[in-house]
Coordinates of N, CA and C in Angstrom, one line a residue:
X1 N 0.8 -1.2 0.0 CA 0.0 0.0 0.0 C 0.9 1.2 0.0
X2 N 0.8 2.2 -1.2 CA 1.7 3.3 -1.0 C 1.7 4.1 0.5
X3 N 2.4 5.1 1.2 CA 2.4 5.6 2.2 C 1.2 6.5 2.2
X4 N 1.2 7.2 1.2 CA 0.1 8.4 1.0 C -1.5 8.1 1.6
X5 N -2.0 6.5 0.9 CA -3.3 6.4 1.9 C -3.6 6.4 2.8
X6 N -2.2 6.2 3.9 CA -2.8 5.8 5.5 C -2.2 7.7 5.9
X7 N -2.0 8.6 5.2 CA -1.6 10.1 6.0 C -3.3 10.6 6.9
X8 N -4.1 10.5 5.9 CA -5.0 11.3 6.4 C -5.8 10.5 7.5
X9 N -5.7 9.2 8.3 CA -6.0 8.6 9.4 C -5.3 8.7 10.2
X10 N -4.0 8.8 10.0 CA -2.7 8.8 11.0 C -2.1 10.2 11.1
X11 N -3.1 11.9 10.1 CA -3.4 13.1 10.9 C -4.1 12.8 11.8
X12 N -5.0 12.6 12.1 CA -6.2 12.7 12.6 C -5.8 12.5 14.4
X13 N -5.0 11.6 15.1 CA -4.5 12.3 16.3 C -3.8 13.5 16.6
X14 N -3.2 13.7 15.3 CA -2.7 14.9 15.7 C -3.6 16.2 15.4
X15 N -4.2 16.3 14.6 CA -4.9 17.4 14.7 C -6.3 17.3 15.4
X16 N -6.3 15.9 16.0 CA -6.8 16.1 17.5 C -6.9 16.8 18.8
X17 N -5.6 17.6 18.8 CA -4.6 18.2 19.9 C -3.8 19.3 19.4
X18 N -4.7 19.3 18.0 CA -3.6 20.9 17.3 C -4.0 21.7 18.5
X19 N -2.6 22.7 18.5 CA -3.3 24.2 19.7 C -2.4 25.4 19.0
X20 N -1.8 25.1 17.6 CA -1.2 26.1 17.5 C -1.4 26.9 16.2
X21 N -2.5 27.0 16.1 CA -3.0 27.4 14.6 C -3.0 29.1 14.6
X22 N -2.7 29.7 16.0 CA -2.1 30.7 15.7 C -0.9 31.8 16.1
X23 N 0.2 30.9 15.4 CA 1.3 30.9 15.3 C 1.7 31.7 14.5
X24 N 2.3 32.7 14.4 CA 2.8 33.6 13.2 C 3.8 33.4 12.4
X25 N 3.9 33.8 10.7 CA 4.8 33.1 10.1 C 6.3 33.2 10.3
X26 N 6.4 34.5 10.6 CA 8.3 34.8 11.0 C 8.3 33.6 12.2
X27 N 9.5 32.9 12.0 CA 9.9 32.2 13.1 C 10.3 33.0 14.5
X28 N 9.9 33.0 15.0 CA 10.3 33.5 16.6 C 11.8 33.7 16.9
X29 N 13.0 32.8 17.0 CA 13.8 33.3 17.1 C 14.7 33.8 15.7
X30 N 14.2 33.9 14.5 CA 14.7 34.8 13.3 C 16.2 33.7 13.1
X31 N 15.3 32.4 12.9 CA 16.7 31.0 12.6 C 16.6 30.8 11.3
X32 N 17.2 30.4 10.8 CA 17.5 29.5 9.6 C 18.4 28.1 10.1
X33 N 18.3 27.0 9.7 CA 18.7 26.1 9.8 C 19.0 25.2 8.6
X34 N 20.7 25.0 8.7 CA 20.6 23.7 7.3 C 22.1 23.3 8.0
X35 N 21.3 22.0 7.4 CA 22.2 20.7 8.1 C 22.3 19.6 7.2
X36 N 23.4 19.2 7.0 CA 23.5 17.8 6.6 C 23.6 16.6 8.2
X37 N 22.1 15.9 8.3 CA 22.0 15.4 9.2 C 23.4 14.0 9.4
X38 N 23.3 13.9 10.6 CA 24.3 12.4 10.2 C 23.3 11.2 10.5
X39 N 24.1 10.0 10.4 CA 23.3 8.7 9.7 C 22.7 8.6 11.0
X40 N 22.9 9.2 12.0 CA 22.0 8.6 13.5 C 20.3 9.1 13.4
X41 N 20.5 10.7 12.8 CA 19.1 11.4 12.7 C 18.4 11.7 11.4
X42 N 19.5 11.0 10.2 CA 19.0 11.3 8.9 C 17.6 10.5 8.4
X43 N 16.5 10.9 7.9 CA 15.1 10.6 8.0 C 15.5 9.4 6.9
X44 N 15.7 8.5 7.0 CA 16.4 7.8 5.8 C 14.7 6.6 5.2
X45 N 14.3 6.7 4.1 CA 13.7 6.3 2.9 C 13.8 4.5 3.5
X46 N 13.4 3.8 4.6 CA 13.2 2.6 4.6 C 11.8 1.9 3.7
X47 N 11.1 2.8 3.9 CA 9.8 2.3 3.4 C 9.6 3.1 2.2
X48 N 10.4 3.5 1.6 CA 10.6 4.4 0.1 C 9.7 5.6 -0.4
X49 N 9.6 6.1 0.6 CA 8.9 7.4 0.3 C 9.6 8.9 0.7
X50 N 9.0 9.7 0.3 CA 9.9 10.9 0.5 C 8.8 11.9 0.5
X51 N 8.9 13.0 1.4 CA 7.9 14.1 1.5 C 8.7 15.2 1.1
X52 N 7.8 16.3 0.8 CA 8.0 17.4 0.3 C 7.4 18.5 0.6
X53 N 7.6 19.5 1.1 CA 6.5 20.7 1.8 C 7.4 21.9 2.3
X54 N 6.7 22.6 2.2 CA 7.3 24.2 2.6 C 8.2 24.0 3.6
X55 N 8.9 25.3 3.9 CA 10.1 25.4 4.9 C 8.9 26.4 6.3
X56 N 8.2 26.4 6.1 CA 7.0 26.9 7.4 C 7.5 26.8 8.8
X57 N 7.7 27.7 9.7 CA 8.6 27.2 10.8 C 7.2 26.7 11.9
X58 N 6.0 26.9 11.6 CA 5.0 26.0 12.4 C 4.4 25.2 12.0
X59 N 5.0 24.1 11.1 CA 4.8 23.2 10.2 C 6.0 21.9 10.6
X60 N 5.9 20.5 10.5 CA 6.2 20.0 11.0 C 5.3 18.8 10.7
X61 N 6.1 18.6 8.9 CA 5.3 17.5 8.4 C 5.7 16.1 9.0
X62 N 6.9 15.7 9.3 CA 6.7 14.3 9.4 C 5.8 13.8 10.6
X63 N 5.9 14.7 11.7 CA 4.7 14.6 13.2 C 3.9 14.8 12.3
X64 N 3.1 15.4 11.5 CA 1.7 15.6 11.4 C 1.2 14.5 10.8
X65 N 2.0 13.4 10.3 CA 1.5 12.2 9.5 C 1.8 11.0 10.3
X66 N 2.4 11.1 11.6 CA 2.7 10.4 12.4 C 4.2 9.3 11.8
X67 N 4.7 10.3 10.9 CA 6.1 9.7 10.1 C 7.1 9.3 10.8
X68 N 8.1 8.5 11.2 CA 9.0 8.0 12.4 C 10.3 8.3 11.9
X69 N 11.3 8.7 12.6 CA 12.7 8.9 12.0 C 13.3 7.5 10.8
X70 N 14.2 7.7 10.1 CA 14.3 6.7 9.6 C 13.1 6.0 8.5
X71 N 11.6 6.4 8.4 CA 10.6 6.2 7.2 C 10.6 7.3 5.8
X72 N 11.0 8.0 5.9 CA 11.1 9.3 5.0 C 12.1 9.9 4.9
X73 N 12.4 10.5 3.2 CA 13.4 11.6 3.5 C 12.3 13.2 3.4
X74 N 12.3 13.9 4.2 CA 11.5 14.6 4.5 C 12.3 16.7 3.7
X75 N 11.9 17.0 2.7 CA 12.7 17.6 1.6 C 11.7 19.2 1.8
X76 N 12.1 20.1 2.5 CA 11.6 21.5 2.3 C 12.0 22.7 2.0
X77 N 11.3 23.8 1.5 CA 11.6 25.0 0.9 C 10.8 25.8 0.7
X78 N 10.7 26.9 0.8 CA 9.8 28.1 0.8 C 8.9 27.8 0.0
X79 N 7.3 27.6 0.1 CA 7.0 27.4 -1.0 C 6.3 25.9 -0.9
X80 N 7.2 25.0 -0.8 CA 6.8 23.6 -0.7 C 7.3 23.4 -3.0
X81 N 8.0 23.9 -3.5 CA 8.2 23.9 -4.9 C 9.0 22.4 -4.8
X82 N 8.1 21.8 -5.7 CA 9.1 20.2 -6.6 C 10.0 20.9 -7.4
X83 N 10.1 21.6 -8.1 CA 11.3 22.2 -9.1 C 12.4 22.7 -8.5
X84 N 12.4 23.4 -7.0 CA 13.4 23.7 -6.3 C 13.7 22.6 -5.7
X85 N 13.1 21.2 -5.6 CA 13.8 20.8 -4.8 C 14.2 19.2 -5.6
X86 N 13.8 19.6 -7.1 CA 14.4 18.5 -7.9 C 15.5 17.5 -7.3
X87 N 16.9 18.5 -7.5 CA 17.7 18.2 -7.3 C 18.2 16.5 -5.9
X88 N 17.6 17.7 -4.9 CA 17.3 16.4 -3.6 C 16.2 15.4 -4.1
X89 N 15.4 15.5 -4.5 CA 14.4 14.1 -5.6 C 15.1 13.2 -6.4
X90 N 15.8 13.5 -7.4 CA 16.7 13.1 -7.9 C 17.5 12.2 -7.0
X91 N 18.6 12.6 -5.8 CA 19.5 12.0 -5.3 C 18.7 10.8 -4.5
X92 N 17.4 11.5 -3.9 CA 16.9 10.4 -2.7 C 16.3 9.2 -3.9
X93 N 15.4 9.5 -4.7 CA 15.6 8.3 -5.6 C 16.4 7.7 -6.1
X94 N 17.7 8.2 -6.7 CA 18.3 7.5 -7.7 C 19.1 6.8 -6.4
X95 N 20.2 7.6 -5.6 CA 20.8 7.0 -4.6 C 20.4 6.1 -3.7
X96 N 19.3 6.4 -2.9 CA 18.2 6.1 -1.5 C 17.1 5.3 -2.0
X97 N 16.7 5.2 -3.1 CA 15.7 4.4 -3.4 C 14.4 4.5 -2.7
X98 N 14.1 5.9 -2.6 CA 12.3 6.6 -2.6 C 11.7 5.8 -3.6
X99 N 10.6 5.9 -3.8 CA 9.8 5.1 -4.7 C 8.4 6.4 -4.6
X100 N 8.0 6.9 -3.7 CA 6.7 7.6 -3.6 C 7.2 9.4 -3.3
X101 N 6.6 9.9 -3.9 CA 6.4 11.7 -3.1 C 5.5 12.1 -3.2
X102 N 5.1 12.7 -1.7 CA 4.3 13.4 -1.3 C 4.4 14.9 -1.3
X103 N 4.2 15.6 -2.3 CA 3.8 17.4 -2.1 C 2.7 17.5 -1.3
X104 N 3.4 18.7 -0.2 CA 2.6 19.3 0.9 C 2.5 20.7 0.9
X105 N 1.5 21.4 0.6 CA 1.7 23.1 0.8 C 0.4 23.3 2.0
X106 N -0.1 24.6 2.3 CA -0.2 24.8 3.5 C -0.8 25.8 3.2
X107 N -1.9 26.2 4.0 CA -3.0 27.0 3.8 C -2.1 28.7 4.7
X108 N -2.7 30.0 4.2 CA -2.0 31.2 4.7 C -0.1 31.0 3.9
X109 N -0.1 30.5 3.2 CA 1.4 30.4 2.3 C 2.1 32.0 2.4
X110 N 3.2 32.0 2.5 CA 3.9 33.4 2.4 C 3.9 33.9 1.0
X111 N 3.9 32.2 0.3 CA 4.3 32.7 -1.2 C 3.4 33.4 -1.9
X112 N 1.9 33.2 -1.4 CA 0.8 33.5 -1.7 C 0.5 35.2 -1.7
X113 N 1.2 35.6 -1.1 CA 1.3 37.0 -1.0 C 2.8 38.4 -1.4
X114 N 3.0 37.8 -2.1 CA 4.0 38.5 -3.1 C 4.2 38.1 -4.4
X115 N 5.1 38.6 -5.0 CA 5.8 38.3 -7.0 C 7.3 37.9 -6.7
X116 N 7.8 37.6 -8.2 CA 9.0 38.2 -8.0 C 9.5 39.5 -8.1
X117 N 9.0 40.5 -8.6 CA 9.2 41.6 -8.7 C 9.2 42.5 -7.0
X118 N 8.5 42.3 -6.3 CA 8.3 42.9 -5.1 C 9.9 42.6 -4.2
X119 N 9.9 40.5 -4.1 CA 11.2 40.5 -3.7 C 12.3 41.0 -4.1
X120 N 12.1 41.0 -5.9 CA 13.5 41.3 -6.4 C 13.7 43.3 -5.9
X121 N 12.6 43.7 -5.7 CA 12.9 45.3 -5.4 C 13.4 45.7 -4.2
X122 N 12.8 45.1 -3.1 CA 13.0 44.6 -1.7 C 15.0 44.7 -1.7
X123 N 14.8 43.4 -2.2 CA 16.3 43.1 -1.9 C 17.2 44.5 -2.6
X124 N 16.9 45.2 -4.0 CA 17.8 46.0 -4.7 C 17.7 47.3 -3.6
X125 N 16.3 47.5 -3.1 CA 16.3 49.1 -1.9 C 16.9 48.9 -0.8
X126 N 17.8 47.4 -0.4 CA 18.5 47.3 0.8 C 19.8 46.8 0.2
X127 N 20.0 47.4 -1.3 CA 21.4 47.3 -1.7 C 21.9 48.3 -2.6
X128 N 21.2 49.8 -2.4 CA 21.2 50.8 -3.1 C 22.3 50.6 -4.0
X129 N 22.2 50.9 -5.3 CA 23.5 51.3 -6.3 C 24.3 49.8 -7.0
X130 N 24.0 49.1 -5.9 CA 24.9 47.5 -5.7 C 24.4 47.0 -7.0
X131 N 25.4 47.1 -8.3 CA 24.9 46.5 -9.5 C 24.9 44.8 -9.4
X132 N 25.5 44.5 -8.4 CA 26.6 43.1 -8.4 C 24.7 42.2 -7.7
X133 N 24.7 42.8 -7.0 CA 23.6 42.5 -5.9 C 21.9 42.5 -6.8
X134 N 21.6 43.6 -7.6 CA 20.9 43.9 -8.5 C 20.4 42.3 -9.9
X135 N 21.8 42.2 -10.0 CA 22.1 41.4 -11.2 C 21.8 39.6 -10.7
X136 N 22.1 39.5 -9.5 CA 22.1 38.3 -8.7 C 20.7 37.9 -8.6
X137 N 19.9 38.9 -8.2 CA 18.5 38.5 -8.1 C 17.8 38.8 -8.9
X138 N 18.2 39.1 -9.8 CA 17.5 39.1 -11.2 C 17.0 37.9 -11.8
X139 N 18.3 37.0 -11.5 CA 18.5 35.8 -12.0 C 17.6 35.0 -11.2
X140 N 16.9 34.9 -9.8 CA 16.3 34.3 -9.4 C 14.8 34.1 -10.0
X141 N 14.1 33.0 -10.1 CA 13.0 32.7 -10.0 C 12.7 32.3 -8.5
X142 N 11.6 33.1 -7.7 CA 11.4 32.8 -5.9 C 10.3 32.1 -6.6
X143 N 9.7 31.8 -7.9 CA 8.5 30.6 -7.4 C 7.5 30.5 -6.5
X144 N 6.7 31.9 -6.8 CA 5.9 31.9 -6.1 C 4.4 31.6 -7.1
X145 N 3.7 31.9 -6.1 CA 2.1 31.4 -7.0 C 0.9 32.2 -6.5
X146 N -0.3 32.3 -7.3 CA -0.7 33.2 -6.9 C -2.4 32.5 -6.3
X147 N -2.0 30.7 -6.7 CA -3.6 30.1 -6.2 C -2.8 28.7 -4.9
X148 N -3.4 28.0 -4.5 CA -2.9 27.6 -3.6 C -2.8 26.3 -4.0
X149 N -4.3 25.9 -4.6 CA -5.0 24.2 -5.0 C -3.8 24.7 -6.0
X150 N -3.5 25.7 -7.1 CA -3.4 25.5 -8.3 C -1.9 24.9 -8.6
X151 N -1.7 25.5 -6.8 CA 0.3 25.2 -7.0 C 0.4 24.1 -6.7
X152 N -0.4 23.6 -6.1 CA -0.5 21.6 -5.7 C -0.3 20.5 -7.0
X153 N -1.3 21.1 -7.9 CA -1.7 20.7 -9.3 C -0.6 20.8 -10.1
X154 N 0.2 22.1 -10.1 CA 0.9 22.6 -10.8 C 2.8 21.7 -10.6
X155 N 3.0 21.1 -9.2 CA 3.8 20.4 -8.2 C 4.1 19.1 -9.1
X156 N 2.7 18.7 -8.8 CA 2.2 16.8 -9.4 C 2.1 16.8 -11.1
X157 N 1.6 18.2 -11.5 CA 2.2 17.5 -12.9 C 3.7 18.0 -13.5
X158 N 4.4 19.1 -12.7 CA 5.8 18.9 -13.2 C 6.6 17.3 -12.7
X159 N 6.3 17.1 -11.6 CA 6.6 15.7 -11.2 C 6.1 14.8 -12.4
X160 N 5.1 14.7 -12.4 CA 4.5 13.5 -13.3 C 5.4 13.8 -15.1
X161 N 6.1 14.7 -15.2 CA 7.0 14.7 -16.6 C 7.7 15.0 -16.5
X162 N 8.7 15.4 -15.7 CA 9.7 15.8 -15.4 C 10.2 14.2 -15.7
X163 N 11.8 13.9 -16.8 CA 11.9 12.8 -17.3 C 13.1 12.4 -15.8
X164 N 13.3 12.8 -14.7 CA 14.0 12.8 -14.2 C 13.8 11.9 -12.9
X165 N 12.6 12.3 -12.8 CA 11.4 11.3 -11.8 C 11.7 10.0 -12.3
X166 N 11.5 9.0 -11.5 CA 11.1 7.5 -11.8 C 10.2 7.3 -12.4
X167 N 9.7 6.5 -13.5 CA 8.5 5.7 -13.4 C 8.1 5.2 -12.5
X168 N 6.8 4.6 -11.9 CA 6.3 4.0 -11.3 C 6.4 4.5 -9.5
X169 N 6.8 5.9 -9.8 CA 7.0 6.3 -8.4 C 5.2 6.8 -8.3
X170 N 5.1 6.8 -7.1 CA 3.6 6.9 -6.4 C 3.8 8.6 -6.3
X171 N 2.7 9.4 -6.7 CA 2.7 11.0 -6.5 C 1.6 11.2 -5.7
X172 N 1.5 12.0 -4.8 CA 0.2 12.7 -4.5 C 0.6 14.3 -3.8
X173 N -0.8 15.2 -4.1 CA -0.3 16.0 -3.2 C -1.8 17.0 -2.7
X174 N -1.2 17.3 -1.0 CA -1.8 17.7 -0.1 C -1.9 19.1 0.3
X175 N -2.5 19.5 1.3 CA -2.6 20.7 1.6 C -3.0 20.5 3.3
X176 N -1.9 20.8 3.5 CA -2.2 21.3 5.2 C -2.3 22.5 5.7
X177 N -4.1 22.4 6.6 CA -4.5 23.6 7.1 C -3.7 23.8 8.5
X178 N -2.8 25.2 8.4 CA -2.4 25.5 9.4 C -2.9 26.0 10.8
X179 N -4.2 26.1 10.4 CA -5.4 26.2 11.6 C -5.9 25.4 12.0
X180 N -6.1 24.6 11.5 CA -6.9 22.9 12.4 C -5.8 21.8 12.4
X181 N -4.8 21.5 11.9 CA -3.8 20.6 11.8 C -3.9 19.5 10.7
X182 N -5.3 19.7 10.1 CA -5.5 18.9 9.2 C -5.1 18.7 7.8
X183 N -4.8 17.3 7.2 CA -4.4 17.2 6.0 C -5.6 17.1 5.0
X184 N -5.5 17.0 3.8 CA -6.1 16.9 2.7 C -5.4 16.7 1.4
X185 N -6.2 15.4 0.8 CA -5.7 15.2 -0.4 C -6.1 15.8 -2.1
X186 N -5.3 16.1 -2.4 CA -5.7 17.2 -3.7 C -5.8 16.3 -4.8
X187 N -4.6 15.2 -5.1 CA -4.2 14.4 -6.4 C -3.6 13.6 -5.7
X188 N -4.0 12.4 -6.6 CA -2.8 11.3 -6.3 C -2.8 10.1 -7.8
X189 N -1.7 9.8 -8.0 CA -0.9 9.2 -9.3 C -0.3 8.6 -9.1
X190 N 0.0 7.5 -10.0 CA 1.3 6.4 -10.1 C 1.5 6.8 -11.5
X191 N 3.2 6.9 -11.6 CA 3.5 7.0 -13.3 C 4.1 5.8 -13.4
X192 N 3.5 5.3 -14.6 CA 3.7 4.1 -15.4 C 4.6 3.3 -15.8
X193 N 5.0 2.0 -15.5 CA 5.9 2.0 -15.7 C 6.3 0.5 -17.1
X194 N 7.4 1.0 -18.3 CA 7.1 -0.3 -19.3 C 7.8 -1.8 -18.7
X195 N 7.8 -2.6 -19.5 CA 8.2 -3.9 -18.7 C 9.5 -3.6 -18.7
X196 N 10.4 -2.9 -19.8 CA 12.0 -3.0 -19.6 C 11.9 -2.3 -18.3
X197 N 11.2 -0.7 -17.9 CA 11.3 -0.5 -17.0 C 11.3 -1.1 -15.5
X198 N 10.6 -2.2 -15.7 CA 10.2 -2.9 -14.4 C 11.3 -3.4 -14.2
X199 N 11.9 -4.1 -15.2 CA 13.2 -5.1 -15.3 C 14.8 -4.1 -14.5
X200 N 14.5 -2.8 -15.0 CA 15.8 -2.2 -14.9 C 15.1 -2.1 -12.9
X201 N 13.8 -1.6 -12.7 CA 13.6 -1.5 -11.3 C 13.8 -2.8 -10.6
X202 N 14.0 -3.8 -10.5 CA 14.1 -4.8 -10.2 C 15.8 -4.9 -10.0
X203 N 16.3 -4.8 -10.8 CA 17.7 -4.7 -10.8 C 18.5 -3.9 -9.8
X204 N 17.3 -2.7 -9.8 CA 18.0 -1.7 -9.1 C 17.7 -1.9 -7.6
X205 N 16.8 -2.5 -6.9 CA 16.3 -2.5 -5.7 C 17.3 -3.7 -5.7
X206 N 17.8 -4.6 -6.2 CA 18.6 -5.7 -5.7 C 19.9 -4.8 -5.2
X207 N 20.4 -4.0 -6.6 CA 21.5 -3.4 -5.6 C 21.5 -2.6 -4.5
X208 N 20.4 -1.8 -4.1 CA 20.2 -1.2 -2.7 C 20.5 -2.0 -2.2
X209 N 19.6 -3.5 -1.8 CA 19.9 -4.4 -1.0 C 20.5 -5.2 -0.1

């Protein structure tokens, strides 16, 4: 049974006991955090799935699905974007052998309330004159969106063609209300997989093994 059918029964204690639905979005102590975990606390892909969901500092997807250290690699970013976070998709499947992802975005989104143009201005009026600084964020796409369902939709079908993805990997994706603690399912998909493919996946789960 992919992981994704049993999330929304195994929310359901926790947003039993949600109490923090009004939490504001700046993180409290103004942290950033990045880590390359080591092998004692790294969320490591036993049961082959991998989550995906915003960098939200009152969010806290693998508790909310009742996920255990060691079941998931658990992959976030402003936004909750599969395209930003290709890259770690790529390694946890090809390397770690994920088989499923779950897209998670979140109701009140930050992204939901800006462009790029606003950030890119932002950053240039707290770098007056700075061409060097100007030119850098130009080049950025922040990836933002201006519907919430539509970025869910928008997640699961760059995943579903994106040639980079696996076949036969399990997709779905969700939306967690950050007021009640509850999940919801938006899409869910398996992409296809031909028999050579099955053959080469077969091969490949032997050598994880």
């Amino acid at each position: 049974m992919p992981s994704h059918e049993t999330f929304a029964s195994l929310n359901e204690s926790y947003a039993s006991s949600f109490d923090k639905g009004n939490l504001p979005l700046p993180p409290s102590k103004q942290l950033i955090v990045g880590m390359r975990a080591p092998p004692a606390s790294v969320l490591l892909s036993y049961d082959d799935s991998l989550m995906h969901g915003c960098s939200l500092s009152t969010s806290r997807p693998a508790s909310q699905l009742g996920i255990n250290l060691g079941e998931a690699h658990v992959i976030r970013n402003a936004g909750g974007s599969a395209k930003d976070a290709l890259r770690s998709i790529v390694i946890s499947q090809r390397l770690l052998g994920t088989r499923e992802i779950a897209v998670f975005h979140h109701t009140d989104c930050g992204m939901l309330t800006f462009t790029n143009e606003v950030i890119r201005d932002k950053v240039k009026s707290e770098a007056p004159g700075d061409a060097t600084v100007a030119e850098a964020v130009d080049r950025i796409d922040f990836l933002t969106f201006p519907n919430l369902e539509e970025s869910v939709k928008d997640d699961i079908s760059f995943l579903k063609e994106n040639p980079l993805v696996l076949k036969g990997t399990e997709l779905s994706g969700w939306i967690y209300d950050v007021n009640t603690g509850k999940v919801s399912c938006r899409q869910a998909r398996r992409l296809d997989l031909s028999v050579k493919e099955s053959q080469l996946r077969a091969k490949d789960v032997a050598l994880l093994s």
